[in-house]
XYZ file of C-alpha atoms in Angstrom:
424
model
C -3.372 44.363 -50.770
C -1.538 45.428 -53.815
C 1.472 47.906 -54.048
C -0.981 50.473 -55.424
C -3.270 49.996 -52.486
C -0.423 50.272 -50.043
C 0.875 53.504 -51.768
C -2.727 54.971 -51.596
C -2.962 54.001 -47.942
C 0.312 55.834 -47.183
C -1.034 58.843 -49.016
C -4.135 58.991 -47.275
C -2.644 58.366 -43.855
C -0.151 61.209 -44.298
C -2.909 63.556 -45.511
C -5.157 62.580 -42.704
C -2.655 63.106 -39.953
C -1.681 66.446 -41.478
C -5.270 67.624 -41.608
C -5.825 66.353 -38.007
C -2.881 68.379 -36.739
C -3.833 71.613 -38.542
C -7.685 71.890 -39.144
C -8.651 71.812 -35.511
C -6.629 74.824 -34.892
C -8.282 76.572 -37.873
C -11.723 75.716 -36.635
C -10.897 76.541 -32.949
C -13.994 77.218 -30.692
C -16.154 75.417 -33.219
C -17.636 72.022 -33.071
C -14.978 70.259 -35.117
C -12.546 67.984 -33.530
C -9.473 65.889 -34.727
C -11.316 62.583 -33.988
C -14.161 63.716 -36.179
C -11.729 64.549 -38.924
C -9.947 61.368 -38.793
C -13.166 59.374 -38.938
C -14.366 61.360 -41.899
C -10.989 61.162 -43.809
C -10.821 57.515 -43.035
C -14.283 56.957 -44.356
C -13.328 58.822 -47.602
C -10.214 56.823 -47.859
C -12.093 53.517 -47.453
C -14.111 54.499 -50.444
C -11.045 55.336 -52.384
C -9.120 52.171 -51.538
C -12.134 49.999 -51.481
C -13.093 46.906 -49.422
C -10.547 44.509 -51.059
C -7.558 46.777 -50.187
C -8.634 47.224 -46.737
C -9.111 43.602 -45.897
C -5.750 43.304 -44.610
C -6.475 45.713 -41.607
C -10.172 45.263 -41.294
C -11.235 44.437 -37.731
C -13.646 41.742 -39.114
C -10.907 39.981 -41.024
C -7.974 40.444 -38.619
C -9.119 41.604 -35.197
C -5.740 40.906 -33.558
C -4.240 43.854 -35.595
C -6.634 46.410 -34.317
C -6.614 44.796 -30.900
C -2.955 45.361 -30.386
C -2.952 48.728 -31.848
C -5.688 49.768 -29.630
C -4.008 48.160 -26.660
C -0.872 50.159 -27.024
C -2.918 53.307 -27.460
C -4.907 52.594 -24.275
C -1.884 51.900 -22.116
C -0.047 55.023 -23.271
C -3.189 56.976 -22.750
C -3.616 55.712 -19.119
C -0.011 56.694 -18.250
C -0.720 60.135 -19.507
C -3.931 60.334 -17.484
C -2.198 59.186 -14.418
C 0.578 61.702 -14.813
C -1.937 64.466 -15.432
C -3.815 63.996 -12.211
C -2.330 66.387 -9.442
C -4.668 65.354 -6.778
C -3.322 62.788 -4.269
C -5.241 59.536 -4.154
C -7.576 59.399 -1.055
C -10.966 57.863 -0.563
C -12.634 61.156 0.484
C -11.038 63.495 -2.180
C -11.773 60.956 -4.979
C -15.413 60.650 -3.925
C -16.829 61.664 -7.306
C -14.615 58.930 -8.888
C -15.782 56.162 -6.709
C -19.360 57.021 -7.272
C -18.927 56.932 -10.924
C -17.132 53.615 -10.853
C -19.127 51.809 -8.233
C -22.620 53.026 -9.214
C -22.664 54.495 -12.741
C -20.497 51.874 -14.476
C -22.389 48.734 -13.067
C -25.811 50.324 -13.992
C -24.628 50.994 -17.544
C -23.420 47.492 -17.904
C -26.587 46.020 -16.637
C -28.822 48.271 -18.853
C -26.765 47.585 -22.063
C -26.752 43.821 -21.355
C -30.440 43.646 -20.735
C -31.363 45.808 -23.809
C -28.888 44.004 -26.038
C -30.326 40.681 -25.082
C -33.904 41.616 -25.064
C -34.169 44.201 -28.071
C -31.170 43.430 -30.186
C -31.705 39.613 -29.839
C -28.051 39.016 -28.751
C -27.123 35.787 -26.997
C -26.641 36.199 -23.194
C -22.825 35.958 -23.727
C -22.753 38.479 -26.578
C -25.082 40.903 -24.644
C -22.681 40.899 -21.612
C -19.639 41.261 -23.882
C -21.262 44.191 -25.620
C -22.082 45.785 -22.257
C -18.408 45.313 -21.095
C -17.138 46.631 -24.315
C -19.193 49.805 -24.021
C -18.545 50.220 -20.245
C -15.273 52.219 -20.137
C -15.261 55.866 -20.758
C -12.296 56.883 -22.880
C -9.115 58.353 -21.575
C -8.161 59.380 -25.064
C -11.103 61.115 -26.820
C -12.355 63.276 -23.781
C -9.449 65.776 -23.608
C -11.806 68.649 -23.865
C -13.401 67.748 -20.619
C -10.404 66.484 -18.726
C -7.423 68.011 -16.932
C -4.809 69.045 -19.424
C -1.508 67.833 -17.558
C 0.483 67.949 -14.558
C 1.103 71.409 -12.952
C 3.666 72.502 -10.466
C 2.117 72.736 -7.058
C -0.193 69.759 -7.578
C -3.515 70.082 -5.788
C -3.192 73.885 -5.699
C -3.833 74.127 -9.444
C -6.971 75.712 -10.894
C -7.714 72.481 -12.884
C -7.629 70.289 -9.864
C -10.333 72.536 -8.198
C -12.575 71.813 -11.264
C -14.425 68.633 -9.919
C -15.957 67.960 -13.307
C -12.752 67.718 -15.122
C -11.100 65.742 -12.259
C -14.029 63.147 -12.084
C -14.082 62.534 -15.882
C -10.343 62.179 -15.895
C -9.935 59.901 -13.007
C -12.864 57.739 -13.946
C -11.465 57.280 -17.410
C -8.198 56.298 -15.919
C -9.673 53.489 -13.743
C -12.619 52.142 -15.632
C -10.807 50.760 -18.627
C -9.209 48.168 -16.191
C -12.619 47.573 -14.321
C -14.299 46.655 -17.511
C -12.078 43.650 -17.845
C -13.905 41.359 -15.375
C -17.173 41.652 -17.316
C -15.318 40.824 -20.497
C -14.219 37.660 -18.760
C -17.777 37.129 -17.483
C -18.953 37.154 -21.223
C -15.973 34.808 -22.227
C -16.919 32.387 -19.528
C -20.558 32.356 -20.431
C -19.619 31.554 -24.005
C -17.120 28.872 -23.297
C -17.332 27.458 -19.748
C -20.599 25.774 -19.570
C -22.906 25.969 -16.503
C -22.577 29.163 -14.404
C -22.441 27.248 -11.344
C -19.202 25.601 -12.325
C -17.124 28.712 -12.722
C -18.969 31.741 -11.123
C -17.191 31.649 -7.739
C -13.758 31.387 -9.472
C -14.615 34.401 -11.629
C -15.792 36.452 -8.622
C -12.706 35.631 -6.611
C -10.139 35.905 -9.278
C -11.277 37.801 -12.277
C -13.421 40.257 -10.459
C -11.241 40.748 -7.099
C -7.893 38.983 -7.557
C -6.708 40.470 -10.735
C -7.868 44.082 -9.776
C -5.789 43.611 -6.428
C -2.820 42.335 -8.308
C -2.831 45.183 -10.856
C -3.334 47.901 -8.201
C -0.542 46.602 -5.877
C 1.961 45.954 -8.612
C 1.436 49.246 -10.235
C 1.747 51.089 -6.991
C 4.904 49.246 -6.025
C 6.617 49.514 -9.467
C 5.529 53.348 -9.511
C 6.993 53.994 -6.116
C 10.271 52.294 -6.981
C 10.498 54.075 -10.308
C 9.640 57.425 -8.731
C 12.322 56.982 -6.090
C 14.885 56.089 -8.676
C 13.964 59.009 -10.943
C 13.922 61.553 -8.233
C 15.950 60.237 -5.357
C 18.587 57.956 -6.728
C 21.776 58.266 -4.577
C 24.027 58.955 -7.682
C 22.996 62.346 -8.946
C 24.190 61.793 -12.533
C 21.912 58.724 -12.737
C 18.723 60.619 -11.878
C 16.732 60.699 -15.143
C 14.701 63.452 -13.579
C 17.630 65.755 -13.346
C 18.726 64.904 -16.903
C 15.297 65.721 -18.366
C 14.968 62.372 -20.144
C 11.252 61.731 -20.660
C 11.667 58.376 -22.095
C 11.322 56.903 -18.670
C 7.596 57.303 -18.908
C 7.425 54.956 -21.812
C 9.756 52.488 -20.078
C 7.384 52.668 -17.075
C 4.324 52.060 -19.341
C 5.523 48.865 -21.032
C 7.609 47.514 -18.056
C 4.549 47.588 -15.467
C 2.073 46.584 -18.125
C 4.173 43.501 -19.127
C 4.983 42.488 -15.622
C 1.476 42.718 -14.422
C 0.146 40.705 -17.431
C 2.768 38.073 -16.948
C 1.555 37.451 -13.350
C -2.104 37.572 -14.316
C -3.178 40.885 -13.061
C -4.902 43.731 -15.041
C -2.231 45.706 -16.803
C -4.410 48.660 -17.604
C -4.974 49.218 -13.859
C -1.230 48.721 -13.084
C -0.248 51.465 -15.638
C -2.606 54.005 -14.051
C -1.626 53.073 -10.430
C 2.105 53.330 -11.537
C 1.733 56.880 -12.846
C -0.204 57.987 -9.676
C 2.484 56.394 -7.514
C 5.188 58.278 -9.428
C 3.448 61.451 -8.949
C 3.175 60.914 -5.315
C 7.058 60.751 -4.854
C 7.658 64.209 -6.201
C 4.695 66.474 -7.061
C 6.440 69.710 -7.779
C 9.074 68.563 -10.396
C 8.675 69.837 -14.001
C 9.920 66.358 -15.075
C 6.252 65.186 -14.872
C 5.393 67.643 -17.507
C 8.143 66.387 -19.738
C 7.005 62.887 -19.519
C 3.390 63.715 -20.058
C 4.233 65.648 -23.094
C 6.066 62.777 -24.653
C 3.255 60.293 -23.815
C 0.528 62.647 -24.948
C 2.319 63.136 -28.411
C 2.526 59.251 -28.858
C -1.062 58.743 -27.679
C -2.214 61.390 -30.149
C -0.571 59.739 -33.007
C -1.872 56.179 -32.127
C -5.388 57.469 -31.538
C -5.424 59.158 -34.990
C -4.211 55.956 -36.646
C -6.973 53.813 -34.923
C -9.676 56.228 -35.820
C -8.419 56.489 -39.381
C -8.694 52.780 -39.732
C -12.178 52.727 -38.026
C -13.335 55.409 -40.288
C -12.234 53.461 -43.386
C -13.851 50.270 -42.052
C -17.161 52.138 -41.748
C -17.460 52.592 -45.449
C -16.369 48.966 -46.322
C -18.889 46.946 -44.557
C -18.332 47.263 -40.700
C -21.829 48.705 -40.220
C -23.658 46.208 -42.543
C -24.908 44.165 -39.603
C -26.350 47.154 -37.712
C -29.971 46.985 -37.095
C -32.250 49.641 -35.746
C -32.308 47.755 -32.365
C -28.497 47.735 -32.355
C -28.397 51.391 -33.155
C -30.905 52.011 -30.371
C -28.483 50.324 -27.811
C -25.876 53.025 -28.684
C -28.291 55.944 -28.744
C -29.730 54.894 -25.337
C -26.293 54.583 -23.791
C -25.151 58.012 -24.878
C -28.425 59.878 -24.203
C -30.276 57.889 -21.460
C -28.243 55.190 -19.678
C -24.977 57.002 -18.927
C -26.600 60.380 -18.141
C -29.172 58.887 -15.884
C -26.841 56.489 -14.052
C -24.251 59.305 -13.710
C -26.831 61.803 -12.352
C -28.040 59.182 -9.793
C -24.551 58.319 -8.648
C -23.690 61.991 -8.029
C -26.670 63.082 -6.164
C -24.840 62.931 -2.831
C -21.536 64.489 -4.295
C -21.329 67.688 -2.321
C -18.344 68.820 -4.330
C -20.523 69.531 -7.279
C -23.335 71.936 -8.163
C -26.425 70.431 -9.915
C -25.128 71.757 -13.360
C -21.705 70.111 -12.810
C -23.375 66.884 -11.931
C -25.408 66.983 -15.064
C -22.370 67.807 -17.238
C -20.281 64.958 -15.641
C -23.072 62.446 -16.116
C -23.567 63.348 -19.706
C -19.891 63.232 -20.934
C -19.302 59.441 -20.871
C -17.196 59.308 -23.992
C -16.826 56.006 -25.683
C -13.720 55.252 -27.896
C -10.396 53.329 -28.129
C -10.992 51.164 -25.204
C -14.237 49.875 -26.543
C -12.206 48.952 -29.858
C -9.653 46.973 -27.751
C -12.206 45.089 -25.645
C -14.425 44.067 -28.667
C -11.304 42.814 -30.463
C -10.060 40.927 -27.442
C -13.444 39.577 -26.487
C -14.150 38.136 -29.913
C -10.748 36.436 -30.177
C -11.313 34.631 -26.827
C -14.949 33.790 -27.001
C -16.839 31.528 -29.347
C -19.117 34.313 -30.728
C -18.135 34.353 -34.350
C -21.811 34.273 -35.477
C -22.381 37.478 -33.580
C -19.052 39.295 -34.360
C -20.281 41.357 -37.054
C -23.254 42.752 -34.950
C -21.040 43.408 -32.023
C -18.582 45.315 -34.256
C -21.415 47.244 -35.828
C -23.019 48.208 -32.562
C -19.716 49.239 -31.062
C -18.478 51.245 -34.061
C -21.782 52.955 -34.289
C -21.719 53.923 -30.581
C -18.134 55.246 -30.827
C -18.952 57.432 -33.868
C -22.069 58.719 -32.255
C -20.124 59.524 -29.025
C -17.350 61.259 -31.079
C -19.784 63.387 -32.794
C -22.062 64.256 -29.989
C -19.643 64.667 -27.225
C -16.999 66.227 -29.462
C -19.312 68.874 -30.870
C -20.877 69.781 -27.438
C -17.672 69.618 -25.206
C -16.255 72.988 -25.872
C -19.394 75.142 -25.606
C -20.715 73.031 -22.572
C -17.532 73.557 -20.580
C -17.234 77.215 -21.609
C -20.884 77.752 -20.514
C -20.214 75.899 -17.266
C -17.083 78.200 -16.563
C -19.355 81.291 -17.256
C -22.008 80.092 -14.819
C -19.275 79.537 -12.111
C -17.921 83.037 -12.872
C -21.226 84.724 -12.320
C -21.909 82.763 -9.170
C -18.550 83.767 -7.674
C -18.800 87.364 -8.767
């Protein structure tokens, strides 16, 4: 990349971030969102800079660059999601979440894997990797259908009574980590030989052990941090009393790094840490301060990732996309996720039929998928199918950003109007 290319990149990035911050407010209540704008500006920027100038940050040429950028974006977002949820963690009160995780997610993984292998002609390992990559809903891009942030009084807030927003928020907070076992399943299929030699170990450790480690460490660290922030014996050392929100970022990186070092799932630990911190003291406005800082950083990182993704779209990222690959994305957005979500929520008494339909439909795909496809391809011997996997993943993310982004505002407003009429 020449100096001129770098200068153009800085100019485009600055303009793009400014547009992303201002234009959505000008088009408020219309079907235009910041993620759409960033993808569009990135695509235009890609045409201006050209494929040669973008090779240094292309996910195809340097997957580790986009992998680590997306990784930071996801872990910051997961802390924000955990802090935003006011409802205490309980098996019964989180019933809609468990249904989406234990029924909807496995069904979507199975459907994408089978269709990717049968119709898109992917190898079994690549088909499973694609299914795992597209499994998590996004805690970053689904802001219009999620709870907005922590509120004093916790479970008494109006947003926490909205089962649709709560279900989509809590699902996004947990399924980013729960996709990881299936990424490892694909990696093992590609690198470990006969399934009989490694399946038991994968089931015991990657599927069960690492989840337990991540949840346990996150809960312990979050509990200790919460007690230190709110109940430390020395008043002057209580960061909550000082109003210093940097503790949220300290928690993000500390718990993520610790959990990854011992072999657990860091994504799950970050979310569990945030939930545990909320449990210690629910009514403090300090949670709002931490959430605000995390949300701002998450917003910037998300826009940067989408800018790079949009640029890559016009410089060869979709060259390997066949109509069969595009069909995988279309079916996931319009058929697999809505049907699996609707099926899982049939016995969810907390939701009315229309609420179940809305929850089932809004399975937003985004930054988590970018991270997983980057990570999976750096670990598995699937270089011959890398371009195809990136093409399908990028197409599905763009489709989700456009479809879900354009419809979220008016769908949620319609749902609120229906609720108002029913309660009148």
